[in-house]
């Protein structure tokens, strides 16, 4: 089963994406800010990351910069 990490600060949007992907037989993990998203990407090792751009703590561009530096991600 493919793993997808969703990084989205809007609770309603995150729940809708989670429900849709789960019903489509994906293993989904949801986080609500960029900092948690980076931590989860290291632990969860998803096949795909769906990331919002405008978020508290660490925005989507910051997430991308950090993940690009890591060979594992």
PDB file of C-alpha atoms in Angstrom:
ATOM      1  CA  UNK A   1       0.000   0.000   0.000  1.00  0.00           C
ATOM      2  CA  UNK A   2       1.401   3.392  -0.986  1.00  0.00           C
ATOM      3  CA  UNK A   3       1.970   5.916   1.800  1.00  0.00           C
ATOM      4  CA  UNK A   4       0.986   9.577   1.500  1.00  0.00           C
ATOM      5  CA  UNK A   5       1.830  12.345   3.953  1.00  0.00           C
ATOM      6  CA  UNK A   6      -0.548  15.314   3.954  1.00  0.00           C
ATOM      7  CA  UNK A   7       0.754  18.543   5.487  1.00  0.00           C
ATOM      8  CA  UNK A   8      -2.223  20.895   5.744  1.00  0.00           C
ATOM      9  CA  UNK A   9      -3.076  23.403   8.483  1.00  0.00           C
ATOM     10  CA  UNK A  10      -6.772  23.711   7.595  1.00  0.00           C
ATOM     11  CA  UNK A  11      -8.518  20.942   9.558  1.00  0.00           C
ATOM     12  CA  UNK A  12     -11.483  20.589   7.191  1.00  0.00           C
ATOM     13  CA  UNK A  13      -9.334  20.355   4.062  1.00  0.00           C
ATOM     14  CA  UNK A  14      -6.978  17.893   5.766  1.00  0.00           C
ATOM     15  CA  UNK A  15      -9.903  15.671   6.780  1.00  0.00           C
ATOM     16  CA  UNK A  16     -11.371  15.717   3.262  1.00  0.00           C
ATOM     17  CA  UNK A  17      -8.048  14.802   1.656  1.00  0.00           C
ATOM     18  CA  UNK A  18      -7.474  12.082   4.261  1.00  0.00           C
ATOM     19  CA  UNK A  19     -10.917  10.573   3.701  1.00  0.00           C
ATOM     20  CA  UNK A  20     -10.622  10.627  -0.093  1.00  0.00           C
ATOM     21  CA  UNK A  21      -7.154   9.048  -0.113  1.00  0.00           C
ATOM     22  CA  UNK A  22      -8.030   6.462   2.533  1.00  0.00           C
ATOM     23  CA  UNK A  23     -11.088   5.392   0.520  1.00  0.00           C
ATOM     24  CA  UNK A  24      -8.750   5.094  -2.477  1.00  0.00           C
ATOM     25  CA  UNK A  25      -6.667   2.539  -0.534  1.00  0.00           C
ATOM     26  CA  UNK A  26      -3.702   4.696   0.467  1.00  0.00           C
ATOM     27  CA  UNK A  27      -2.016   4.694   3.859  1.00  0.00           C
ATOM     28  CA  UNK A  28      -2.434   8.348   4.878  1.00  0.00           C
ATOM     29  CA  UNK A  29      -0.754  10.351   7.639  1.00  0.00           C
ATOM     30  CA  UNK A  30      -1.867  13.959   8.278  1.00  0.00           C
ATOM     31  CA  UNK A  31       0.064  16.718  10.037  1.00  0.00           C
ATOM     32  CA  UNK A  32      -0.997  20.311  10.580  1.00  0.00           C
ATOM     33  CA  UNK A  33       2.209  22.327  10.275  1.00  0.00           C
ATOM     34  CA  UNK A  34       5.475  22.164   8.395  1.00  0.00           C
ATOM     35  CA  UNK A  35       7.668  21.330  11.382  1.00  0.00           C
ATOM     36  CA  UNK A  36       5.586  18.268  12.246  1.00  0.00           C
ATOM     37  CA  UNK A  37       5.449  17.400   8.553  1.00  0.00           C
ATOM     38  CA  UNK A  38       9.235  17.273   8.279  1.00  0.00           C
ATOM     39  CA  UNK A  39       9.438  15.052  11.378  1.00  0.00           C
ATOM     40  CA  UNK A  40       6.730  12.730  10.049  1.00  0.00           C
ATOM     41  CA  UNK A  41       8.351  12.504   6.612  1.00  0.00           C
ATOM     42  CA  UNK A  42      11.494  11.138   8.258  1.00  0.00           C
ATOM     43  CA  UNK A  43       9.587   8.620  10.417  1.00  0.00           C
ATOM     44  CA  UNK A  44       6.758   7.672   8.013  1.00  0.00           C
ATOM     45  CA  UNK A  45       8.871   7.710   4.798  1.00  0.00           C
ATOM     46  CA  UNK A  46       5.939   8.367   2.455  1.00  0.00           C
ATOM     47  CA  UNK A  47       5.871   7.691  -1.265  1.00  0.00           C
ATOM     48  CA  UNK A  48       4.250  11.102  -1.813  1.00  0.00           C
ATOM     49  CA  UNK A  49       3.937  14.312   0.203  1.00  0.00           C
ATOM     50  CA  UNK A  50       1.041  16.726  -0.369  1.00  0.00           C
ATOM     51  CA  UNK A  51       2.012  19.991   1.285  1.00  0.00           C
ATOM     52  CA  UNK A  52       0.227  23.298   1.738  1.00  0.00           C
ATOM     53  CA  UNK A  53       2.374  26.374   1.099  1.00  0.00           C
ATOM     54  CA  UNK A  54       1.021  28.854   3.653  1.00  0.00           C
ATOM     55  CA  UNK A  55       1.203  27.287   7.130  1.00  0.00           C
ATOM     56  CA  UNK A  56       2.197  28.245  10.664  1.00  0.00           C
ATOM     57  CA  UNK A  57       5.562  27.338  12.205  1.00  0.00           C
ATOM     58  CA  UNK A  58       7.195  26.324   8.889  1.00  0.00           C
ATOM     59  CA  UNK A  59       5.727  27.040   5.450  1.00  0.00           C
ATOM     60  CA  UNK A  60       5.692  24.672   2.490  1.00  0.00           C
ATOM     61  CA  UNK A  61       8.803  26.191   0.912  1.00  0.00           C
ATOM     62  CA  UNK A  62      10.694  25.662   4.175  1.00  0.00           C
ATOM     63  CA  UNK A  63       9.538  22.043   4.232  1.00  0.00           C
ATOM     64  CA  UNK A  64      10.797  21.588   0.684  1.00  0.00           C
ATOM     65  CA  UNK A  65      14.193  23.151   1.476  1.00  0.00           C
ATOM     66  CA  UNK A  66      14.698  20.839   4.456  1.00  0.00           C
ATOM     67  CA  UNK A  67      13.557  17.685   2.667  1.00  0.00           C
ATOM     68  CA  UNK A  68      15.736  18.386  -0.387  1.00  0.00           C
ATOM     69  CA  UNK A  69      18.813  18.351   1.848  1.00  0.00           C
ATOM     70  CA  UNK A  70      18.085  14.838   3.090  1.00  0.00           C
ATOM     71  CA  UNK A  71      18.981  11.901   0.861  1.00  0.00           C
ATOM     72  CA  UNK A  72      16.213   9.773   2.417  1.00  0.00           C
ATOM     73  CA  UNK A  73      13.523  12.228   1.392  1.00  0.00           C
TER      74      UNK A  73
END
